[in-house]
Coordinates of C-alpha atoms and ligand atoms in Angstrom, one line a residue:
M1 CA 105.4 87.7 77.7
R2 CA 101.9 86.5 77.1
H3 CA 101.1 84.4 80.2
L4 CA 103.0 84.1 83.5
I5 CA 102.8 80.4 84.4
D6 CA 106.4 79.6 85.5
F7 CA 109.1 82.1 86.3
G8 CA 111.4 80.0 84.2
D9 CA 109.5 81.1 81.1
L10 CA 110.6 84.7 81.6
T11 CA 113.9 86.0 80.3
R12 CA 116.2 88.0 82.5
R13 CA 115.5 91.0 80.2
E14 CA 111.7 90.6 80.7
W15 CA 112.2 90.5 84.5
D16 CA 114.5 93.6 84.4
E17 CA 111.8 95.5 82.5
L18 CA 109.1 94.3 84.9
Y19 CA 111.2 95.4 87.9
A20 CA 112.0 98.7 86.3
R21 CA 108.2 99.4 86.0
A22 CA 107.6 98.1 89.6
D23 CA 110.3 100.4 90.9
K24 CA 108.7 103.4 89.1
I25 CA 105.3 102.5 90.5
I26 CA 106.6 102.3 94.1
D27 CA 108.1 105.8 93.7
A28 CA 105.1 107.4 92.2
P29 CA 101.9 105.2 92.2
E30 CA 99.7 108.2 91.3
K31 CA 101.2 108.3 87.8
F32 CA 99.7 104.8 87.1
I33 CA 96.1 105.3 88.1
D34 CA 94.7 105.1 84.5
V35 CA 97.0 102.5 83.1
C36 CA 94.3 99.8 83.2
R37 CA 91.2 102.1 82.9
G38 CA 88.4 100.1 81.4
K39 CA 90.2 96.7 81.8
V40 CA 88.7 93.8 83.8
M41 CA 90.6 91.2 85.8
A42 CA 89.1 87.8 86.5
S43 CA 90.2 86.4 89.8
L44 CA 89.6 82.6 90.1
F45 CA 90.7 81.4 93.5
Y46 CA 89.9 77.7 94.0
E47 CA 92.1 77.7 97.1
P48 CA 92.3 80.0 100.2
S49 CA 94.4 83.1 99.9
T50 CA 94.7 86.5 101.7
R51 CA 97.8 88.3 100.3
T52 CA 97.8 87.1 96.7
N53 CA 94.1 87.6 96.2
F54 CA 93.9 91.0 97.9
S55 CA 97.1 92.3 96.4
F56 CA 96.0 91.3 92.9
Q57 CA 92.6 93.0 93.4
T58 CA 94.1 96.1 94.9
A59 CA 96.8 96.2 92.2
M60 CA 94.0 96.3 89.5
L61 CA 91.9 98.8 91.4
R62 CA 94.9 101.1 91.8
L63 CA 95.5 100.9 88.1
G64 CA 92.0 102.1 87.4
G65 CA 90.7 98.7 86.3
S66 CA 88.0 96.5 87.8
V67 CA 87.8 93.0 89.2
F68 CA 85.3 90.0 89.3
G69 CA 85.6 86.4 90.3
F70 CA 85.3 84.0 93.2
A71 CA 87.3 83.1 96.2
D72 CA 85.3 80.0 96.8
P73 CA 84.7 77.7 93.8
R74 CA 81.5 76.3 95.5
S75 CA 79.9 79.5 94.4
S76 CA 80.6 78.9 90.7
S77 CA 79.6 76.3 88.1
V78 CA 82.7 74.3 89.0
A79 CA 80.5 72.9 91.7
K80 CA 78.2 71.6 88.9
G81 CA 81.0 69.7 87.3
E82 CA 82.1 72.3 84.7
T83 CA 85.5 71.5 83.2
L84 CA 88.4 73.9 83.6
K85 CA 88.5 74.4 79.8
D86 CA 84.9 75.6 79.7
T87 CA 85.3 77.9 82.7
I88 CA 88.4 79.4 81.1
K89 CA 86.9 79.8 77.6
M90 CA 83.9 81.6 79.1
V91 CA 85.8 83.7 81.6
S92 CA 88.3 84.7 78.9
G93 CA 85.4 86.1 77.0
Y94 CA 84.5 88.4 79.9
A95 CA 87.9 89.5 81.1
D96 CA 91.2 91.1 79.8
V97 CA 93.4 89.0 82.1
I98 CA 92.8 85.9 84.3
V99 CA 94.5 85.4 87.7
M100 CA 94.0 81.9 89.1
R101 CA 95.0 79.8 92.0
T102 CA 94.2 76.1 92.3
P103 CA 95.2 73.0 94.4
W104 CA 95.9 71.2 91.1
E105 CA 99.4 71.3 89.7
G106 CA 99.7 72.5 86.2
A107 CA 96.2 74.1 86.1
A108 CA 97.4 77.5 85.0
R109 CA 99.4 76.0 82.2
A110 CA 96.3 74.0 81.2
A111 CA 94.2 77.2 81.3
S112 CA 96.6 79.1 79.1
L113 CA 96.0 76.6 76.3
Y114 CA 92.4 77.7 76.0
S115 CA 92.4 81.4 77.0
D116 CA 92.1 84.3 74.6
V117 CA 93.6 86.5 77.3
P118 CA 96.8 86.3 79.4
V119 CA 96.7 83.8 82.3
V120 CA 98.6 84.4 85.5
N121 CA 99.5 81.5 87.8
A122 CA 98.7 82.7 91.4
G123 CA 99.8 79.3 92.8
D124 CA 99.2 75.7 91.5
G125 CA 99.3 73.2 94.3
G126 CA 102.8 72.6 95.6
H127 CA 104.2 73.4 92.2
M128 CA 104.8 77.1 91.3
H129 CA 103.9 80.6 92.5
P130 CA 105.7 83.0 90.1
T131 CA 104.0 86.2 91.2
Q132 CA 105.2 85.7 94.8
T133 CA 108.6 85.6 93.2
T134 CA 108.0 89.0 91.6
A135 CA 107.3 90.2 95.2
D136 CA 110.4 88.5 96.5
L137 CA 112.8 89.8 93.9
T138 CA 111.3 93.3 94.1
T139 CA 111.9 93.3 97.8
I140 CA 115.5 92.1 97.5
T141 CA 116.4 94.5 94.7
R142 CA 114.8 97.5 96.4
L143 CA 116.4 96.8 99.8
R144 CA 119.8 95.5 98.7
G145 CA 120.3 97.1 95.3
S146 CA 120.9 93.8 93.6
V147 CA 120.2 90.1 93.7
D148 CA 123.5 89.1 92.3
G149 CA 126.3 87.8 94.6
L150 CA 124.1 87.2 97.6
S151 CA 124.0 84.2 100.0
I152 CA 120.4 83.1 100.3
G153 CA 119.0 80.6 102.8
L154 CA 115.7 78.9 101.9
C155 CA 114.3 77.4 105.0
G156 CA 111.3 75.2 105.9
D157 CA 109.1 73.1 103.6
L158 CA 111.1 73.0 100.4
K159 CA 109.2 70.0 99.2
Y160 CA 105.7 71.4 99.0
G161 CA 106.6 75.1 99.2
R162 CA 105.7 76.5 95.8
T163 CA 107.1 79.9 96.5
V164 CA 110.5 78.4 97.0
H165 CA 110.2 76.4 93.7
S166 CA 109.4 79.6 91.8
L167 CA 112.1 81.5 93.5
I168 CA 114.8 78.9 92.6
K169 CA 113.6 79.1 88.9
A170 CA 114.0 82.8 89.0
L171 CA 117.4 83.0 90.8
A172 CA 118.9 80.9 88.0
K173 CA 118.8 84.1 86.0
F174 CA 121.2 85.9 88.4
K175 CA 124.9 85.6 89.1
D176 CA 127.1 84.3 91.9
I177 CA 124.3 83.3 94.3
R178 CA 125.2 80.8 97.0
F179 CA 122.3 78.7 98.3
F180 CA 121.7 77.2 101.6
L181 CA 118.7 74.8 101.4
I182 CA 117.6 74.3 105.0
A183 CA 115.0 71.6 105.4
P184 CA 114.4 68.3 107.2
R185 CA 115.2 65.3 105.0
D186 CA 111.5 64.6 104.5
L187 CA 110.9 68.0 103.1
A188 CA 113.9 68.5 100.9
I189 CA 113.5 70.2 97.4
P190 CA 112.0 67.9 94.7
D191 CA 114.5 66.1 92.5
Y192 CA 113.6 68.0 89.4
L193 CA 114.6 71.2 91.1
R194 CA 117.9 69.7 92.4
Q195 CA 118.6 68.7 88.8
F196 CA 117.6 72.2 87.6
M197 CA 120.1 73.8 90.1
R198 CA 122.9 71.5 89.0
E199 CA 122.2 72.1 85.3
N200 CA 122.2 75.8 85.8
G201 CA 125.4 75.9 87.8
M202 CA 123.7 77.2 91.0
P203 CA 125.9 76.2 93.9
F204 CA 124.0 74.9 96.9
V205 CA 124.4 73.0 100.1
E206 CA 121.6 71.1 101.8
V207 CA 121.5 71.3 105.6
T208 CA 119.0 70.4 108.3
G209 CA 120.1 73.0 110.9
L210 CA 119.2 76.7 110.6
E211 CA 121.3 78.2 113.4
P212 CA 124.8 77.2 112.2
V213 CA 124.2 78.9 108.8
I214 CA 122.5 82.1 109.9
P215 CA 125.8 84.1 110.2
Q216 CA 126.6 83.4 106.5
L217 CA 123.3 84.7 105.0
D218 CA 122.3 87.9 103.2
V219 CA 118.7 86.7 102.8
L220 CA 116.9 84.2 105.0
Y221 CA 113.6 83.1 103.3
M222 CA 111.5 81.3 105.9
T223 CA 108.5 79.2 104.8
R224 CA 105.6 77.5 106.5
I225 CA 105.3 73.7 106.7
Q226 CA 102.5 73.2 104.1
R227 CA 100.1 71.1 106.2
E228 CA 97.4 70.9 103.5
R229 CA 99.7 69.2 101.0
F230 CA 100.8 66.3 103.2
V231 CA 99.5 62.9 102.1
D232 CA 100.5 61.4 105.4
P233 CA 99.3 63.4 108.4
L234 CA 102.0 61.7 110.6
E235 CA 104.7 63.2 108.4
Y236 CA 103.3 66.6 109.1
E237 CA 103.2 65.9 112.8
R238 CA 106.9 64.9 112.7
N239 CA 108.0 68.0 110.9
K240 CA 105.7 70.8 112.3
G241 CA 107.5 73.4 114.4
I242 CA 110.9 72.2 113.3
Y243 CA 112.3 75.7 112.6
I244 CA 111.4 78.7 114.8
L245 CA 113.4 81.9 114.2
T246 CA 113.6 84.0 117.3
R247 CA 115.2 87.3 118.0
S248 CA 117.9 85.7 120.0
K249 CA 118.8 83.4 117.1
L250 CA 119.4 86.6 115.0
A251 CA 122.1 87.8 117.4
R252 CA 124.9 86.3 115.2
A253 CA 123.2 87.3 111.9
R254 CA 124.5 90.0 109.6
E255 CA 123.4 93.6 110.3
N256 CA 121.9 93.9 106.8
L257 CA 120.3 90.5 106.6
L258 CA 116.8 90.4 105.1
V259 CA 114.4 88.1 106.9
M260 CA 111.7 87.3 104.3
H261 CA 108.6 85.1 104.4
P262 CA 105.8 84.8 101.7
L263 CA 103.3 84.6 104.6
P264 CA 101.1 83.3 106.2
R265 CA 103.4 82.3 109.0
V266 CA 102.3 79.8 111.6
D267 CA 105.1 79.6 114.2
E268 CA 108.3 79.6 112.2
I269 CA 109.0 83.2 113.0
A270 CA 108.5 84.3 116.6
V271 CA 106.5 87.5 117.0
D272 CA 109.5 89.2 118.7
V273 CA 111.3 89.2 115.4
D274 CA 108.7 91.5 113.8
D275 CA 110.3 94.7 115.4
D276 CA 113.8 93.8 114.3
P277 CA 114.7 96.1 111.3
R278 CA 115.9 93.0 109.4
A279 CA 112.4 91.6 109.4
V280 CA 111.0 92.7 106.0
Y281 CA 108.1 90.3 105.4
F282 CA 105.3 92.8 105.8
R283 CA 107.1 95.2 103.5
Q284 CA 107.6 92.3 101.1
A285 CA 103.8 91.8 101.0
R286 CA 103.3 95.5 100.1
F287 CA 106.0 95.3 97.4
G288 CA 104.1 92.3 96.1
M289 CA 101.1 94.6 95.3
F290 CA 103.4 97.0 93.3
A291 CA 105.0 94.1 91.5
R292 CA 101.6 92.9 90.5
M293 CA 100.6 96.3 89.3
A294 CA 103.7 96.2 87.0
L295 CA 102.6 92.8 85.8
L296 CA 98.9 93.7 85.2
S297 CA 99.8 97.0 83.5
D298 CA 101.5 94.9 80.8
L299 CA 99.2 91.8 80.6
A300 CA 95.8 93.4 80.9
N301 CA 96.6 95.7 78.0
Q302 CA 97.5 92.9 75.5
P303 CA 95.3 92.3 72.5
R304 CA 93.0 89.3 72.6
K305 CA 94.3 86.3 70.8
T306 CA 92.6 82.9 70.2
P307 CA 95.1 80.2 70.8
E308 CA 95.9 77.5 68.2
P309 CA 93.8 74.3 68.8
V310 CA 95.6 71.6 70.7
E311 CA 95.4 67.8 70.6
I312 CA 92.6 66.2 72.5
G313 CA 94.1 63.9 75.2
K314 CA 92.9 60.5 76.2
G315 CA 93.7 60.6 79.9
P316 CA 96.7 61.4 82.2
I317 CA 100.2 60.4 81.2
C318 CA 101.6 61.4 84.5
H319 CA 101.2 59.7 87.9
N320 CA 101.1 62.7 90.1
P321 CA 97.7 62.4 91.9
I322 CA 97.2 66.1 92.0
C323 CA 98.3 66.9 88.4
I324 CA 95.5 68.7 86.6
T325 CA 95.6 66.0 83.9
Q326 CA 94.1 63.5 86.4
T327 CA 90.8 65.3 86.4
E328 CA 90.8 67.1 83.0
H329 CA 91.2 64.1 80.6
Y330 CA 90.9 66.1 77.4
L331 CA 94.3 67.9 78.1
P332 CA 97.0 67.1 75.5
P333 CA 99.7 64.7 76.6
L334 CA 102.5 67.4 76.8
I335 CA 106.0 66.5 77.9
R336 CA 109.1 68.5 78.6
Y337 CA 112.7 67.7 79.6
N338 CA 114.1 68.9 82.9
G339 CA 117.8 68.1 83.1
G340 CA 117.4 65.5 80.4
V341 CA 114.6 63.8 82.3
K342 CA 111.2 63.4 80.5
C343 CA 108.6 65.1 82.6
C344 CA 104.9 66.1 82.5
A345 CA 104.8 69.6 81.0
F346 CA 102.0 70.5 83.4
C347 CA 103.3 69.6 86.8
D348 CA 107.0 68.7 86.1
T349 CA 106.7 65.2 87.6
P350 CA 109.1 62.8 85.9
L351 CA 107.3 60.3 83.6
Ligands
LIG401 C1 102.1 81.3 99.9 C2 101.3 80.3 99.0 O1 100.1 80.4 98.9 O2 102.0 79.4 98.5 N1 101.4 82.4 100.3 C3 101.3 83.5 99.5 O3 100.9 83.4 98.4 N2 101.9 84.6 100.0 C4 102.8 80.6 101.0 C5 102.1 79.7 101.9 O4 100.9 79.5 101.8 O5 102.7 79.1 102.8

């Protein structure tokens, strides 16, 4: 693995190796304190973050490395109109690994075309968030022994929720999982992912009600309605507060259910659930730090490599208004096929 942009790019074997390392780190973190000694991580956060930013920073510090970057792009030259390409070319000259989060979909893929060092996607708009997935899979594997064979409910904003998109990509690599996609019709998963699930033989049902399916689940993955990504504020108003998990709703759930959430939560899990032993979201956040330590111990230690030059584009080929190609016109016109459908290789929008 050179970059981590989309969990779909990882093989099952690469994930198993990454998990094996995360597992060892959780058991004996003191054995890893020098693994990134002398290495430097750049942390470019163009969008708000608490867990992802802090867990990446603490992961690098716990490995003996150091960190620089920004959590507010107004404090960098982006505010003067610098292109992403120039920012990345320069930052990749200073750092051994780049972790970036942006509101633009496909930005991490774009950055990887110009970086001499590995790029990690820490969230690109409503598209993908693969390192949250490393936290999620680590949590399930540590607490349930395996991911195979589980019934998993994904609930909330499945349209804009990038953590769910990455998790679906990852779960294609496991066996015999049954999916319950629980969302209002407005916020159902994007078509390209529905196609992806069909193509990969991932059995799923789409339902709008949470309570009727709770008794069947091994994992309930709650998500926040992603207010900041709605084009129409009325659509947000219609859907906010639609799912609220309470302690009483868990009465009919399995004894060993895992209630997960990438956090931050708004109101979709009532505070009275926190003390239920099945609520594992705070542990999930801590597992995320260990999973990121495992990832950085590999990526930050890779040799520098100048990428092959790419074609210079002439403007966007995709209509997604928040695709990175809308603002960075020099990007090459890359395409890829999802379930036979021609899509933008940056943001996966069908062309
Ligand atoms: C998520 C994100 O940023 O997509 N948070 C996180 O990284 N843990 C989920 C969210 O913001 O709802």
